[in-house]
């Protein structure tokens, strides 16, 4: 990544429109985005890909959250990276990896089988299949009516518990006779 100079930069998309901001010498550019996405597609490893373009993983996650076009490119790079990792794992069993690693144009990061499997599980494969993401629960979309009924049911349960608690306190208190 080419090093930019510190100073003031015009940012087109501030919260109130264009803004001048002070930078310390590194900022997100199309070039740094390309480096990050190439390395992400090669490895599925966000932290490593971010380091290759001079940024932290937090920075690239924040950029993904605020830039929809970049988020789409990220998903595509992960899909490509997932397929590449699967190929590498299968190739390990058939010595195919050795032929892949001889190709200087293929920037595969050397990793153990355990690391590759961990990355495959973390990202869930092409399309980000949530069932493959460590078994995390994916709630089904609910209608407004279902949500409303659920909230009312919970509120009624809370109210019933409070009434029962209030009745229990009055029964435990002395009657005032001494």
Protein backbone atom coordinates (compact mmCIF):
# COMPACT_ATOMS: atom_id res chain seq x y z
CA UNK A 1 0.00 0.00 0.00
CA UNK A 2 1.36 3.41 -0.93
CA UNK A 3 1.90 5.58 2.14
CA UNK A 4 -0.22 8.72 2.15
CA UNK A 5 0.85 11.89 3.94
CA UNK A 6 -0.68 13.16 7.13
CA UNK A 7 -2.81 16.28 6.95
CA UNK A 8 -6.31 17.37 5.99
CA UNK A 9 -8.42 15.30 3.61
CA UNK A 10 -11.83 16.01 2.11
CA UNK A 11 -14.26 13.18 2.94
CA UNK A 12 -17.36 13.09 0.74
CA UNK A 13 -19.66 11.27 3.15
CA UNK A 14 -19.64 12.77 6.61
CA UNK A 15 -22.73 12.79 8.82
CA UNK A 16 -23.57 16.33 7.62
CA UNK A 17 -22.26 15.99 4.06
CA UNK A 18 -18.68 16.61 2.88
CA UNK A 19 -16.16 17.20 5.66
CA UNK A 20 -12.50 18.03 6.03
CA UNK A 21 -10.84 15.60 8.40
CA UNK A 22 -7.36 15.33 9.85
CA UNK A 23 -5.61 12.04 9.07
CA UNK A 24 -2.45 10.47 10.45
CA UNK A 25 -1.14 9.14 7.15
CA UNK A 26 -3.24 6.06 6.41
CA UNK A 27 -6.77 6.07 5.08
CA UNK A 28 -8.95 3.77 3.09
CA UNK A 29 -8.28 3.95 -0.67
CA UNK A 30 -9.36 1.85 -3.64
CA UNK A 31 -5.80 0.47 -3.67
CA UNK A 32 -5.89 -0.58 0.01
CA UNK A 33 -9.38 -2.03 -0.54
CA UNK A 34 -8.06 -4.13 -3.42
CA UNK A 35 -5.14 -5.42 -1.36
CA UNK A 36 -7.47 -6.32 1.51
CA UNK A 37 -10.02 -8.09 -0.70
CA UNK A 38 -7.31 -10.05 -2.58
CA UNK A 39 -5.83 -11.30 0.68
CA UNK A 40 -9.26 -12.02 2.16
CA UNK A 41 -10.16 -14.09 -0.90
CA UNK A 42 -6.86 -15.91 -0.58
CA UNK A 43 -7.24 -16.81 3.08
CA UNK A 44 -10.69 -16.01 4.59
CA UNK A 45 -8.65 -14.53 7.44
CA UNK A 46 -9.86 -10.97 8.11
CA UNK A 47 -7.14 -10.05 10.63
CA UNK A 48 -4.35 -11.23 8.33
CA UNK A 49 -5.86 -9.53 5.26
CA UNK A 50 -6.28 -6.27 7.21
CA UNK A 51 -2.66 -6.40 8.36
CA UNK A 52 -1.50 -6.86 4.75
CA UNK A 53 -2.95 -3.46 3.81
CA UNK A 54 -1.84 -1.73 7.02
CA UNK A 55 -5.13 -1.61 8.93
CA UNK A 56 -6.58 -3.32 11.98
CA UNK A 57 -9.40 -5.84 11.78
CA UNK A 58 -11.62 -3.36 13.65
CA UNK A 59 -11.04 -0.76 10.94
CA UNK A 60 -12.06 -3.07 8.11
CA UNK A 61 -15.10 -4.37 10.03
CA UNK A 62 -16.20 -0.76 10.62
CA UNK A 63 -15.66 0.05 6.94
CA UNK A 64 -17.77 -2.98 5.97
CA UNK A 65 -20.55 -1.81 8.29
CA UNK A 66 -20.68 1.68 6.75
CA UNK A 67 -20.09 0.88 3.05
CA UNK A 68 -22.65 -1.42 1.41
CA UNK A 69 -20.65 -1.80 -1.82
CA UNK A 70 -17.59 -2.85 0.16
CA UNK A 71 -19.71 -5.26 2.23
CA UNK A 72 -20.87 -6.95 -1.00
CA UNK A 73 -17.27 -7.24 -2.27
CA UNK A 74 -16.32 -8.66 1.15
CA UNK A 75 -19.00 -11.38 0.84
CA UNK A 76 -17.81 -12.23 -2.66
CA UNK A 77 -14.18 -12.41 -1.48
CA UNK A 78 -15.20 -14.69 1.42
CA UNK A 79 -17.15 -16.93 -0.95
CA UNK A 80 -14.10 -17.18 -3.19
CA UNK A 81 -11.86 -17.71 -0.17
CA UNK A 82 -14.11 -20.42 1.22
CA UNK A 83 -13.98 -22.33 -2.03
CA UNK A 84 -10.21 -21.88 -2.12
CA UNK A 85 -9.88 -23.20 1.46
CA UNK A 86 -12.04 -26.21 0.68
CA UNK A 87 -9.89 -26.93 -2.34
CA UNK A 88 -6.76 -26.64 -0.27
CA UNK A 89 -8.09 -29.05 2.35
CA UNK A 90 -9.12 -31.58 -0.26
CA UNK A 91 -5.82 -31.10 -2.02
CA UNK A 92 -3.90 -31.88 1.16
CA UNK A 93 -5.30 -35.39 1.03
CA UNK A 94 -4.20 -35.86 -2.58
CA UNK A 95 -0.97 -33.81 -2.56
CA UNK A 96 -2.72 -31.20 -4.67
CA UNK A 97 -1.65 -28.42 -2.30
CA UNK A 98 1.97 -28.82 -3.29
CA UNK A 99 1.10 -28.02 -6.90
CA UNK A 100 -0.98 -25.01 -5.83
CA UNK A 101 1.82 -23.60 -3.69
CA UNK A 102 4.27 -23.74 -6.64
CA UNK A 103 2.15 -21.11 -8.41
CA UNK A 104 3.68 -17.72 -7.44
CA UNK A 105 0.53 -15.91 -8.63
CA UNK A 106 -1.59 -17.66 -5.98
CA UNK A 107 -1.09 -15.79 -2.68
CA UNK A 108 -2.19 -18.63 -0.38
CA UNK A 109 -1.10 -18.11 3.19
CA UNK A 110 0.47 -21.24 4.63
CA UNK A 111 -1.78 -22.59 7.38
CA UNK A 112 -2.43 -25.83 9.16
CA UNK A 113 -5.44 -28.00 8.40
CA UNK A 114 -6.87 -27.02 11.81
CA UNK A 115 -6.60 -23.29 10.97
CA UNK A 116 -8.24 -23.82 7.57
CA UNK A 117 -11.14 -25.77 9.08
CA UNK A 118 -11.59 -23.09 11.74
CA UNK A 119 -11.81 -20.40 9.06
CA UNK A 120 -14.30 -22.45 7.05
CA UNK A 121 -16.52 -22.83 10.11
CA UNK A 122 -16.20 -19.17 11.05
CA UNK A 123 -17.43 -17.84 7.71
CA UNK A 124 -19.99 -20.52 6.88
CA UNK A 125 -19.11 -21.15 3.26
CA UNK A 126 -20.44 -19.57 0.07
CA UNK A 127 -23.43 -17.40 0.84
CA UNK A 128 -22.51 -17.37 4.55
CA UNK A 129 -24.76 -20.31 5.46
CA UNK A 130 -25.63 -19.61 9.12
CA UNK A 131 -26.08 -23.30 9.91
CA UNK A 132 -22.40 -23.83 9.13
CA UNK A 133 -21.32 -20.92 11.35
CA UNK A 134 -20.65 -22.88 14.49
CA UNK A 135 -24.31 -23.81 14.89
CA UNK A 136 -25.44 -20.29 15.78
CA UNK A 137 -29.20 -19.91 15.98
CA UNK A 138 -30.85 -17.95 13.19
CA UNK A 139 -34.29 -16.66 14.22
CA UNK A 140 -37.02 -16.92 11.61
CA UNK A 141 -38.69 -13.70 10.49
CA UNK A 142 -41.87 -13.05 12.44
CA UNK A 143 -44.97 -11.10 11.50
CA UNK A 144 -45.90 -7.94 13.36
CA UNK A 145 -48.91 -9.77 14.83
CA UNK A 146 -46.69 -12.57 16.22
CA UNK A 147 -44.30 -10.06 17.77
CA UNK A 148 -47.17 -8.10 19.32
CA UNK A 149 -48.76 -11.25 20.78
CA UNK A 150 -45.41 -12.41 22.16
CA UNK A 151 -44.78 -9.06 23.86
CA UNK A 152 -48.28 -8.97 25.37
CA UNK A 153 -47.89 -12.52 26.66
CA UNK A 154 -44.59 -11.63 28.33
CA UNK A 155 -46.06 -8.48 29.88
CA UNK A 156 -48.97 -10.51 31.28
CA UNK A 157 -46.50 -13.00 32.80
CA UNK A 158 -44.54 -10.18 34.41
CA UNK A 159 -47.73 -8.64 35.82
CA UNK A 160 -48.89 -12.03 37.19
CA UNK A 161 -45.50 -12.56 38.85
CA UNK A 162 -45.68 -9.09 40.45
CA UNK A 163 -49.22 -9.75 41.76
CA UNK A 164 -48.11 -13.10 43.21
CA UNK A 165 -45.10 -11.45 44.83
CA UNK A 166 -47.31 -8.72 46.33
CA UNK A 167 -49.74 -11.34 47.72
CA UNK A 168 -46.82 -13.24 49.23
CA UNK A 169 -45.55 -10.12 51.02
CA UNK A 170 -48.94 -9.31 52.55
CA UNK A 171 -49.30 -12.88 53.87
CA UNK A 172 -45.82 -12.77 55.44
CA UNK A 173 -46.42 -9.46 57.27
CA UNK A 174 -47.88 -9.56 60.80
CA UNK A 175 -51.54 -8.55 61.14
CA UNK A 176 -50.68 -5.67 63.42
CA UNK A 177 -51.87 -7.49 66.57
CA UNK A 178 -49.37 -7.43 69.37
